[in-house]
Coordinates of C-alpha atoms in Angstrom, one line a residue:
M171 CA -6.6 -12.0 32.3
K172 CA -10.2 -12.2 31.6
K173 CA -11.1 -10.3 28.5
I174 CA -14.1 -7.9 28.6
L175 CA -15.7 -6.3 25.6
L176 CA -17.0 -2.8 26.5
G177 CA -19.6 -1.2 24.2
L178 CA -19.8 2.6 24.3
V179 CA -23.0 3.9 23.4
L180 CA -23.0 7.5 22.0
L181 CA -25.9 9.4 23.4
L182 CA -25.5 12.5 20.9
A183 CA -28.5 12.2 18.3
V184 CA -27.3 11.7 14.8
Q185 CA -28.8 10.8 11.3
A186 CA -29.3 7.3 10.9
N187 CA -26.8 7.1 8.0
A188 CA -24.1 8.6 10.3
Q189 CA -22.2 5.5 10.8
Y190 CA -19.9 7.4 8.0
T191 CA -18.8 10.3 8.4
F192 CA -16.6 12.4 5.9
E193 CA -14.4 15.4 6.4
Q194 CA -12.3 17.5 4.1
I195 CA -9.5 19.8 4.6
D196 CA -9.7 22.4 2.0
I197 CA -6.0 23.1 1.0
W198 CA -6.6 25.2 -2.0
S199 CA -9.8 27.3 -1.0
G200 CA -12.5 27.6 -3.7
S201 CA -13.9 24.9 -6.1
N202 CA -10.2 24.3 -7.7
G203 CA -9.0 21.6 -5.4
S204 CA -5.1 20.7 -4.3
S205 CA -5.6 17.0 -5.8
P206 CA -3.4 15.2 -2.5
K207 CA -1.7 12.3 -3.8
Y208 CA 0.8 9.8 -2.3
I209 CA -0.6 10.1 1.1
T210 CA 1.8 8.4 3.4
E211 CA 2.3 7.9 7.4
F212 CA 5.6 9.4 8.7
N213 CA 6.4 10.7 12.3
G214 CA 3.0 10.5 13.4
E215 CA 1.4 12.8 10.5
I216 CA 0.4 12.1 6.8
Y217 CA 2.5 13.6 4.1
F218 CA 1.3 14.0 0.6
Q219 CA 1.8 16.1 -2.6
A220 CA -0.8 19.0 -3.1
A221 CA -1.1 22.0 -5.6
D222 CA -1.6 25.7 -4.4
L223 CA -2.1 28.7 -6.4
T224 CA -2.1 26.9 -9.8
P225 CA -2.3 23.3 -10.6
S226 CA 1.4 23.3 -11.7
F227 CA 2.5 24.3 -8.2
K228 CA 2.6 21.0 -6.4
K229 CA 4.4 20.8 -3.1
L230 CA 4.9 18.7 0.1
Y231 CA 2.5 18.8 2.7
K232 CA 1.8 17.4 6.2
S233 CA -1.1 16.8 8.3
D234 CA -1.9 15.8 11.7
G235 CA -5.5 15.2 10.5
T236 CA -6.8 18.6 11.4
T237 CA -7.2 21.8 9.0
A238 CA -4.9 23.8 11.8
G239 CA -2.1 21.3 11.7
T240 CA -2.0 21.1 7.8
Q241 CA 0.5 23.0 6.4
V242 CA 3.2 23.3 3.2
I243 CA 7.0 22.2 3.8
A244 CA 9.9 23.6 2.0
T245 CA 7.8 26.5 0.6
N246 CA 11.0 27.9 -1.2
L247 CA 12.4 24.7 -2.5
N248 CA 12.1 25.7 -5.8
G249 CA 12.1 29.3 -5.5
G250 CA 8.4 29.2 -4.5
A251 CA 7.3 27.3 -7.6
G252 CA 6.1 23.8 -7.3
Y253 CA 8.3 20.6 -7.6
S254 CA 6.2 17.9 -7.7
P255 CA 7.3 15.5 -4.7
E256 CA 6.6 11.9 -5.5
S257 CA 7.7 8.3 -4.7
F258 CA 7.5 8.6 -0.7
Y259 CA 9.7 6.2 1.2
V260 CA 10.2 6.3 5.0
M261 CA 13.6 5.2 6.3
N262 CA 15.7 5.8 9.8
G263 CA 13.3 8.6 10.9
E264 CA 13.4 10.4 7.6
L265 CA 11.1 10.6 4.5
Y266 CA 12.7 10.1 1.0
F267 CA 11.5 11.4 -1.9
S268 CA 12.0 12.6 -5.8
A269 CA 11.3 16.2 -7.1
F270 CA 11.6 18.1 -10.0
V271 CA 13.4 21.6 -9.5
S272 CA 14.6 24.2 -12.3
G273 CA 18.1 23.8 -13.1
I274 CA 18.6 20.6 -11.1
G275 CA 15.9 18.3 -12.9
Q276 CA 14.3 15.2 -11.1
E277 CA 16.5 14.4 -8.1
L278 CA 16.6 12.8 -4.7
F279 CA 15.4 14.8 -1.8
K280 CA 14.7 13.9 2.0
T281 CA 12.9 15.8 4.8
D282 CA 12.6 15.6 8.6
G283 CA 9.2 17.4 8.3
T284 CA 10.7 21.0 8.7
D285 CA 11.7 23.6 6.3
A286 CA 15.4 23.2 7.3
G287 CA 15.4 19.8 7.3
T288 CA 14.2 19.3 3.8
V289 CA 17.5 18.8 1.9
L290 CA 18.6 18.0 -1.7
I291 CA 20.7 14.8 -0.9
K292 CA 22.6 14.9 -4.4
D293 CA 22.2 16.4 -7.6
I294 CA 23.0 13.0 -9.2
R295 CA 22.9 14.1 -13.0
T296 CA 24.6 17.6 -12.7
G297 CA 23.0 20.4 -14.3
S298 CA 19.4 20.5 -15.5
S299 CA 19.1 17.2 -16.6
N300 CA 17.3 14.3 -14.8
G301 CA 19.1 11.7 -12.3
M302 CA 16.0 9.9 -10.9
D303 CA 13.0 8.4 -12.5
F304 CA 9.7 10.2 -12.9
N305 CA 7.1 8.1 -11.3
S306 CA 3.7 10.9 -11.4
N307 CA 1.5 7.8 -11.8
D308 CA 2.9 6.1 -9.0
I309 CA 3.3 2.7 -10.4
N310 CA 6.6 2.0 -9.6
Q311 CA 8.3 1.4 -6.0
L312 CA 11.2 3.8 -7.0
F313 CA 13.4 2.7 -3.8
V314 CA 13.9 -1.1 -2.3
E315 CA 15.8 -0.8 1.3
Y316 CA 18.6 -3.1 2.3
N317 CA 21.2 -2.9 4.9
N318 CA 19.7 0.4 6.2
E319 CA 20.5 2.0 2.6
L320 CA 18.0 2.8 0.0
Y321 CA 18.7 1.4 -3.6
F322 CA 17.0 2.8 -6.8
R323 CA 17.7 3.6 -10.6
A324 CA 19.6 6.8 -11.5
S325 CA 22.0 8.1 -14.2
T326 CA 24.7 10.5 -14.5
N327 CA 24.6 10.4 -18.2
S328 CA 22.7 8.5 -20.8
S329 CA 23.2 5.2 -18.9
I330 CA 20.8 4.0 -16.1
E331 CA 22.9 2.2 -13.0
L332 CA 22.2 0.8 -10.0
W333 CA 22.8 3.3 -7.2
K334 CA 22.4 3.5 -3.3
T335 CA 21.9 6.2 -0.7
D336 CA 22.6 6.3 3.0
G337 CA 21.1 9.7 3.3
T338 CA 24.1 11.6 3.1
E339 CA 25.5 13.3 -0.3
V340 CA 28.8 11.3 0.2
G341 CA 26.8 8.0 0.8
T342 CA 24.9 8.5 -2.1
V343 CA 27.1 6.3 -5.0
S344 CA 26.6 4.0 -8.0
V345 CA 26.7 0.6 -7.2
K346 CA 27.1 -0.6 -11.0
N347 CA 27.0 0.4 -14.6
F348 CA 25.9 -2.2 -16.7
E349 CA 27.1 -1.1 -20.0
D350 CA 30.8 -2.6 -20.0
A351 CA 29.9 -4.5 -23.0
Q352 CA 26.4 -3.7 -24.3
N353 CA 23.5 -1.4 -23.1
G354 CA 21.9 -2.8 -20.0
A355 CA 19.9 -1.3 -17.0
P356 CA 18.4 -2.3 -14.0
T357 CA 14.6 -2.6 -14.7
F358 CA 11.5 -2.5 -12.8
M359 CA 9.5 -5.7 -12.3
T360 CA 5.8 -6.0 -12.3
K361 CA 3.8 -6.7 -9.5
P362 CA 0.5 -6.3 -8.1
G363 CA 0.3 -2.6 -6.6
K364 CA 3.7 -1.5 -7.6
N365 CA 6.3 -2.3 -9.7
I366 CA 9.5 -2.8 -7.9
I367 CA 13.4 -2.5 -8.6
G368 CA 14.3 -5.8 -6.3
V369 CA 13.9 -7.8 -3.4
V370 CA 15.9 -8.9 -0.3
F371 CA 16.8 -12.6 0.0
D372 CA 19.0 -14.6 2.1
G373 CA 21.3 -11.3 2.9
L374 CA 21.5 -10.0 -0.6
L375 CA 19.4 -8.0 -3.1
Y376 CA 18.3 -9.4 -6.3
F377 CA 17.1 -7.5 -9.2
Y378 CA 16.6 -7.7 -12.8
V379 CA 18.8 -6.3 -15.5
N380 CA 17.3 -5.8 -19.2
R381 CA 20.2 -5.9 -21.8
N382 CA 18.3 -5.0 -25.5
G383 CA 15.5 -7.3 -24.5
D384 CA 17.9 -10.4 -23.1
G385 CA 16.8 -10.5 -19.1
E386 CA 19.5 -11.2 -16.5
L387 CA 19.1 -11.9 -13.0
W388 CA 21.8 -10.2 -10.5
K389 CA 22.3 -10.1 -7.0
T390 CA 24.6 -7.5 -4.7
D391 CA 25.8 -7.1 -1.3
G392 CA 26.1 -3.3 -1.8
T393 CA 29.8 -3.4 -3.2
T394 CA 30.4 -3.2 -6.7
A395 CA 33.0 -6.0 -6.6
N396 CA 30.3 -8.5 -5.3
T397 CA 27.3 -7.3 -7.7
E398 CA 27.2 -10.5 -9.7
L399 CA 25.1 -12.1 -12.8
V400 CA 23.2 -15.3 -11.4
R401 CA 21.8 -15.9 -14.8
S402 CA 21.4 -14.7 -18.2
S403 CA 18.7 -15.6 -21.5
L404 CA 15.8 -14.7 -19.3
K405 CA 12.9 -12.9 -20.3
N406 CA 11.1 -9.9 -18.7
I407 CA 11.7 -11.2 -14.9
A408 CA 8.4 -10.5 -13.0
E409 CA 6.7 -10.8 -9.6
M410 CA 9.5 -11.5 -7.4
I411 CA 8.9 -12.5 -4.2
V412 CA 10.4 -14.2 -1.2
Y413 CA 8.0 -17.6 -0.3
N414 CA 9.1 -20.7 1.7
N415 CA 12.5 -19.7 1.9
E416 CA 13.0 -19.5 -1.6
L417 CA 13.1 -16.4 -4.1
Y418 CA 10.4 -17.2 -6.8
F419 CA 9.8 -14.7 -9.8
V420 CA 8.0 -15.2 -13.3
S421 CA 10.2 -15.6 -16.3
G422 CA 10.7 -16.8 -20.1
D423 CA 13.8 -18.4 -21.2
D424 CA 15.4 -17.9 -24.5
A425 CA 17.5 -21.2 -24.1
S426 CA 14.4 -23.6 -24.0
A427 CA 10.7 -23.8 -25.1
E428 CA 8.8 -23.5 -22.1
G429 CA 8.0 -19.8 -22.4
R430 CA 6.9 -18.0 -19.0
E431 CA 6.4 -20.0 -16.0
L432 CA 7.0 -19.9 -12.1
W433 CA 10.7 -20.0 -11.2
V434 CA 12.9 -20.2 -8.2
T435 CA 16.6 -19.0 -7.4
D436 CA 19.1 -20.1 -4.6
G437 CA 21.7 -17.3 -6.0
T438 CA 23.7 -19.6 -8.2
F439 CA 22.9 -20.3 -12.0
A440 CA 22.4 -24.4 -11.7
G441 CA 19.8 -23.3 -8.4
T442 CA 17.9 -21.1 -11.0
T443 CA 15.2 -23.3 -12.4
I444 CA 11.6 -23.5 -13.5
K445 CA 9.6 -24.6 -10.3
H446 CA 6.5 -25.7 -12.0
D447 CA 6.0 -26.0 -15.7
I448 CA 2.2 -25.6 -15.4
F449 CA 1.5 -25.5 -19.3
P450 CA 3.7 -27.8 -21.4
N451 CA 4.4 -25.9 -24.9
N452 CA 3.9 -29.0 -27.2
L453 CA 0.3 -29.3 -26.4
N454 CA -0.7 -26.1 -28.2
P455 CA 2.1 -23.5 -29.3
A456 CA -0.6 -21.5 -31.3
F457 CA -1.8 -20.6 -27.9
G458 CA 1.4 -19.1 -26.5
L459 CA 4.3 -20.2 -24.8
G460 CA 3.8 -21.1 -20.8
S461 CA 1.3 -20.8 -18.3
N462 CA 1.9 -16.9 -17.8
P463 CA 1.6 -16.8 -14.0
A464 CA 0.9 -13.3 -12.3
D465 CA -0.4 -11.6 -9.1
L466 CA 1.7 -13.8 -6.7
T467 CA 0.1 -13.7 -3.4
I468 CA 0.8 -15.2 -0.2
F469 CA -2.4 -16.8 1.9
N470 CA -2.2 -19.4 4.7
N471 CA 1.4 -20.4 3.8
E472 CA 0.6 -21.2 0.3
L473 CA 1.3 -19.2 -2.7
Y474 CA -1.7 -18.0 -4.7
F475 CA -1.4 -16.9 -8.5
K476 CA -3.7 -16.9 -11.9
A477 CA -2.1 -19.5 -14.3
R478 CA -3.5 -20.9 -17.8
S479 CA -3.1 -24.7 -18.0
Y480 CA -4.6 -27.7 -20.2
N481 CA -7.1 -29.9 -19.1
G482 CA -5.8 -33.4 -19.9
T483 CA -9.0 -35.0 -19.7
S484 CA -11.4 -32.3 -21.8
G485 CA -8.3 -31.7 -24.0
Q486 CA -9.4 -28.2 -23.5
I487 CA -7.0 -25.2 -22.8
I488 CA -8.1 -23.5 -19.5
G489 CA -7.6 -19.7 -19.5
S490 CA -6.1 -17.7 -16.6
E491 CA -7.5 -19.4 -13.5
L492 CA -6.8 -19.8 -9.7
W493 CA -3.8 -21.5 -8.8
K494 CA -1.9 -22.0 -5.7
T495 CA 1.7 -23.8 -4.5
D496 CA 2.7 -25.2 -1.1
G497 CA 6.5 -25.1 -2.4
T498 CA 6.2 -28.9 -3.6
T499 CA 3.2 -29.2 -6.0
A500 CA 1.2 -26.8 -7.9
S501 CA -2.3 -27.2 -8.4
L502 CA -5.7 -25.5 -9.9
V503 CA -7.8 -24.3 -7.2
K504 CA -11.0 -23.6 -9.5
D505 CA -11.7 -23.2 -13.1
I506 CA -14.2 -20.0 -12.8
D507 CA -14.7 -19.7 -16.6
T508 CA -15.2 -23.5 -17.9
D509 CA -15.2 -22.3 -21.7
N510 CA -12.5 -23.4 -23.9
L511 CA -9.8 -20.7 -24.1
A512 CA -11.6 -18.5 -21.3
S513 CA -10.1 -16.8 -18.4
G514 CA -12.0 -16.1 -15.1
L515 CA -9.5 -14.1 -13.7
N516 CA -8.0 -10.7 -15.2
N517 CA -6.7 -8.2 -12.4
P518 CA -7.8 -10.5 -9.4
N519 CA -6.8 -7.7 -6.7
F520 CA -6.2 -10.4 -4.3
T521 CA -6.9 -9.0 -0.6
I522 CA -6.7 -11.0 2.6
Y523 CA -9.8 -10.5 4.7
D524 CA -11.5 -12.5 7.5
N525 CA -8.9 -15.4 7.0
E526 CA -10.0 -15.9 3.3
L527 CA -8.7 -14.5 0.5
F528 CA -11.0 -12.0 -1.8
F529 CA -10.6 -11.2 -5.6
V530 CA -12.6 -10.3 -8.4
A531 CA -13.3 -12.8 -11.3
S532 CA -16.0 -13.6 -14.1
D533 CA -17.8 -17.0 -14.6
N534 CA -19.2 -15.7 -17.7
T535 CA -22.8 -15.7 -16.3
T536 CA -22.6 -12.0 -17.2
S537 CA -19.8 -10.0 -18.9
D538 CA -19.0 -8.5 -15.6
F539 CA -16.2 -9.1 -12.7
E540 CA -17.7 -10.0 -9.6
L541 CA -16.3 -10.6 -5.5
W542 CA -15.3 -13.9 -4.8
K543 CA -13.4 -15.5 -2.0
T544 CA -11.5 -18.7 -1.5
D545 CA -10.4 -20.7 1.6
G546 CA -8.0 -22.3 -0.8
T547 CA -10.4 -25.4 -1.8
E548 CA -12.7 -25.8 -4.8
S549 CA -15.8 -26.2 -2.8
G550 CA -14.4 -23.0 -0.5
T551 CA -14.3 -20.8 -3.8
I552 CA -17.4 -19.0 -4.2
K553 CA -18.9 -16.1 -5.9
V554 CA -19.9 -13.3 -2.8
V555 CA -21.2 -10.4 -4.3
T556 CA -22.5 -10.1 -7.8
A557 CA -22.8 -7.5 -10.5
T558 CA -26.3 -7.4 -10.2
D559 CA -25.9 -6.6 -6.1
T560 CA -23.8 -3.8 -7.0
G561 CA -25.2 -2.7 -10.3
E562 CA -21.9 -2.4 -12.1
S563 CA -18.9 -4.5 -12.6
I564 CA -16.7 -4.7 -9.6
E565 CA -12.7 -3.7 -9.8
F566 CA -12.0 -3.9 -6.3
A567 CA -8.5 -1.6 -6.2
K568 CA -6.6 -0.5 -3.2
A569 CA -9.0 -2.6 -0.8
I570 CA -7.9 -2.1 2.7
N571 CA -9.1 -3.6 5.7
Y572 CA -10.6 -0.9 8.1
A573 CA -13.3 -1.1 11.0
N574 CA -13.6 -5.1 10.2
K575 CA -14.6 -4.3 6.6
L576 CA -13.2 -3.6 3.4
F577 CA -13.1 -0.4 1.5
Y578 CA -12.2 -0.1 -1.9
F579 CA -12.1 1.7 -4.9
D580 CA -14.5 1.1 -8.2
S581 CA -15.2 3.4 -11.0
Q582 CA -13.7 6.5 -9.3
Q583 CA -16.0 5.8 -6.1
L584 CA -15.2 4.6 -2.5
W585 CA -17.1 1.0 -1.5
V586 CA -17.5 -0.8 1.4
T587 CA -18.1 -4.7 1.8
D588 CA -18.1 -7.4 4.5
G589 CA -18.1 -10.0 2.0
T590 CA -22.1 -10.2 1.6
P591 CA -24.4 -8.4 -0.7
V592 CA -26.4 -6.9 2.0
G593 CA -23.0 -5.3 3.5
T594 CA -21.9 -4.0 0.1
E595 CA -22.6 -0.4 -0.6
V596 CA -21.3 2.5 -2.6
L597 CA -20.3 5.5 -0.2
T598 CA -19.7 8.2 -2.6
G599 CA -21.3 9.5 -6.2
N600 CA -23.8 12.3 -7.3
S601 CA -26.1 12.0 -4.6
E602 CA -23.6 11.7 -1.8
E603 CA -21.6 14.2 0.1
I604 CA -18.2 13.1 -1.7
L605 CA -19.1 13.1 -5.3
L606 CA -15.7 11.4 -6.7
I607 CA -12.7 9.8 -5.6
G608 CA -8.9 9.9 -6.8
S609 CA -7.7 6.5 -6.7
N610 CA -4.1 7.3 -5.9
S611 CA -4.2 6.7 -2.2
L612 CA -6.0 5.1 0.4
I613 CA -4.5 4.5 3.8
E614 CA -5.8 4.5 7.5
Y615 CA -4.3 7.2 9.9
Q616 CA -5.9 8.3 13.4
N617 CA -8.7 5.6 13.2
K618 CA -9.8 6.9 9.9
L619 CA -9.5 6.4 6.4
W620 CA -7.6 9.2 3.9
F621 CA -7.9 9.7 0.3
E622 CA -8.4 12.2 -2.3
G623 CA -12.2 13.2 -2.3
N624 CA -14.2 15.5 -4.4
K625 CA -16.6 17.6 -3.0
S626 CA -19.1 20.1 -4.8
G627 CA -17.4 23.6 -4.2
N628 CA -14.0 22.4 -2.7
G629 CA -12.7 20.2 -5.6
N630 CA -10.5 17.4 -4.8
E631 CA -9.1 18.0 -1.1
L632 CA -7.5 15.8 1.4
T633 CA -10.6 13.7 2.7
S634 CA -11.2 11.3 5.4
L635 CA -13.8 8.8 6.5
L636 CA -14.7 7.8 10.1
D637 CA -16.7 4.4 10.7
A638 CA -18.0 5.1 13.9
S639 CA -17.8 1.5 14.9
V640 CA -14.0 2.2 15.3
L641 CA -14.9 4.4 18.2
S642 CA -17.6 2.3 19.5
V643 CA -15.9 -0.8 21.1
A644 CA -12.6 -1.3 22.7
S645 CA -11.3 -4.6 23.8
F646 CA -9.2 -4.7 27.1
E647 CA -8.2 -6.4 30.4
T648 CA -9.6 -5.9 34.0
E649 CA -7.4 -4.6 36.6
T650 CA -5.9 -2.2 34.2
M651 CA -6.5 1.7 34.3
N652 CA -9.3 3.9 35.2
M653 CA -10.2 7.3 34.5
Y654 CA -11.7 9.8 37.2
P655 CA -13.5 12.1 37.6
N656 CA -16.3 11.3 35.2
P657 CA -18.2 13.6 34.7
A658 CA -15.4 16.0 34.8
T659 CA -15.1 20.0 34.6
N660 CA -11.4 20.9 34.5
A661 CA -8.9 17.4 34.5
I662 CA -9.2 13.8 34.1
R663 CA -6.7 11.4 35.5
F664 CA -6.0 7.6 35.1
S665 CA -4.8 5.1 37.5
N666 CA -2.4 2.3 37.2
I667 CA -0.4 4.0 34.4
T668 CA 3.3 2.9 34.9
N669 CA 4.7 3.4 31.3
Q670 CA 3.9 6.1 28.7
V671 CA 0.5 6.2 27.3
A672 CA -0.8 8.0 24.3
Y673 CA -4.2 9.6 24.3
R674 CA -6.4 10.8 21.8
I675 CA -9.9 12.5 22.9
Y676 CA -12.3 12.2 20.2
N677 CA -16.0 14.6 19.9
T678 CA -19.0 11.8 18.9
L679 CA -18.5 13.1 15.5
G680 CA -15.3 11.2 15.1
N681 CA -13.1 14.7 15.1
L682 CA -9.8 14.8 16.9
I683 CA -10.1 17.1 19.6
L684 CA -6.8 16.7 21.8
Q685 CA -3.9 14.5 21.8
G686 CA -0.7 13.8 23.9
N687 CA 1.0 11.4 26.5
L688 CA 0.9 10.7 30.0
K689 CA 4.1 9.4 32.0
N690 CA 2.5 8.3 35.3
S691 CA -0.5 8.3 37.0
H692 CA 0.0 11.6 38.8
E693 CA -0.1 13.3 35.4
A694 CA -3.6 15.0 34.2
I695 CA -5.1 16.0 30.8
D696 CA -6.7 19.6 31.1
V697 CA -10.2 19.4 29.8
S698 CA -11.4 22.7 31.0
T699 CA -11.3 24.6 27.6
M700 CA -13.4 21.5 25.8
T701 CA -17.0 22.3 25.6
T702 CA -19.9 20.5 27.6
G703 CA -20.8 17.4 26.1
I704 CA -19.8 13.6 25.8
Y705 CA -16.3 12.7 24.1
L706 CA -14.2 9.4 23.5
V707 CA -10.9 8.8 25.3
E708 CA -8.8 6.8 23.7
M709 CA -5.6 5.4 25.5
T710 CA -2.9 3.3 23.7
S711 CA 0.2 1.4 25.7
E712 CA 2.6 -1.0 24.5
T713 CA 0.6 -3.5 26.6
Q714 CA -3.1 -2.3 26.2
S715 CA -5.5 -0.4 24.5
K716 CA -8.7 1.3 26.3
T717 CA -11.5 3.7 25.1
F718 CA -13.5 5.7 27.8
K719 CA -16.7 7.6 27.4
L720 CA -16.0 11.2 29.1
L721 CA -19.2 13.3 30.1
K722 CA -17.8 17.3 30.3
N723 CA -19.4 19.4 32.5

């Protein structure tokens, strides 16, 4: 059917800068602030850690995006005190997390969103000692999902083992202890965003064991008998990722002099080899061994990363610059900082937007990092926003695509960009409604961005940002549902509803007023209690989405 673009014009007069609307949910009333962290969507709501009464009373909260719908869960989990829930992970309709409870330590919990359904799965290390890893700075992804079970590190004594859980106490068991001959433990692998414990590839779970500095690649099918060593004598395995039907990772090799390079494995010793030897060490061993690839990111069916190399023509050593591979050939995309030994890329924070790969780099025209983008060619790798445009070096942390723009954190502030200087601006700061942001979480939920924001008089609280353009335009097909009557006084109905449709009604400030579901065209939405004014009614089914402008009498 022919696609139509419907522009919805908001008739309520607002300020010129009202494209962006901030709201806060004040959990810890007053200026203290609840400092919400680890914001995660689960079962149509957002879950997070927040403090009340004192900064140490950190508990599990959930919210439907409204103040009335924000509540604490499991208030008596630690005798009413805080229990610092962290490392949230959703699997099979339940939210898993680790928490610290007096007398138990740091252990594994889960919740279905109710007090009664928030339970300790297992006291892995009995007594008050910790069975699970602490992860308060959220740099590690504690869990990896494989065959409907979660795998993680845990200990019953001084040994750190590979464990798994199906969500039951009896199904929470050790897969393998790695200290049969000498000390060894499954170890987090560095990766952009969060460090990981393992990667699923070709029907098995692959992970890294550190044995007194000697790195080992292992694989498992979830049984102790079939948890097997693939290859030893590796160094600091990192950046594991599946690409082009191969498992890639970065490592050094104790048995040879190649240094840290890009490797692949097929799950066998013979098939675990260096994929690309980008920096041959006989050129200048004093510079270090290997190209040290990092920040592996898949874009347009190619694998992008930063790496250092050598220019045989000029005789110069090229620092960390933009590279890519198609699985056969690795090539330098662009030498951004062309000085000898200089690196154009440090923490690139690769983000895909508008079919291009955005990142931060420095070409040494200033000492600052600036925003770049690439289409995969040297000529198409260009600087798009400079430090002069923003007034500061660009960090580009936790960038997220929302409302057809990129929102990101930089120096405890929230920024937005469309990839042009004129479309790049800071949305928070000393002269703005939100003074500072916490850089722990940035997610989209209910057509808004959610994060930890600091507002004068409130402190750090759960904060949302609405871009009005999200609700201003809807794409839909002709000959679909229609709303009537409009204007309406008591109720509204919709034609051509054959399957369940979810509805959300927003006012012109972007606040959610009403939500629910309609099973068919005979059901109606009661709007009699809504105040007179203009509203946006968003209807979403599996096959279509449509937004209506409603005039309520």
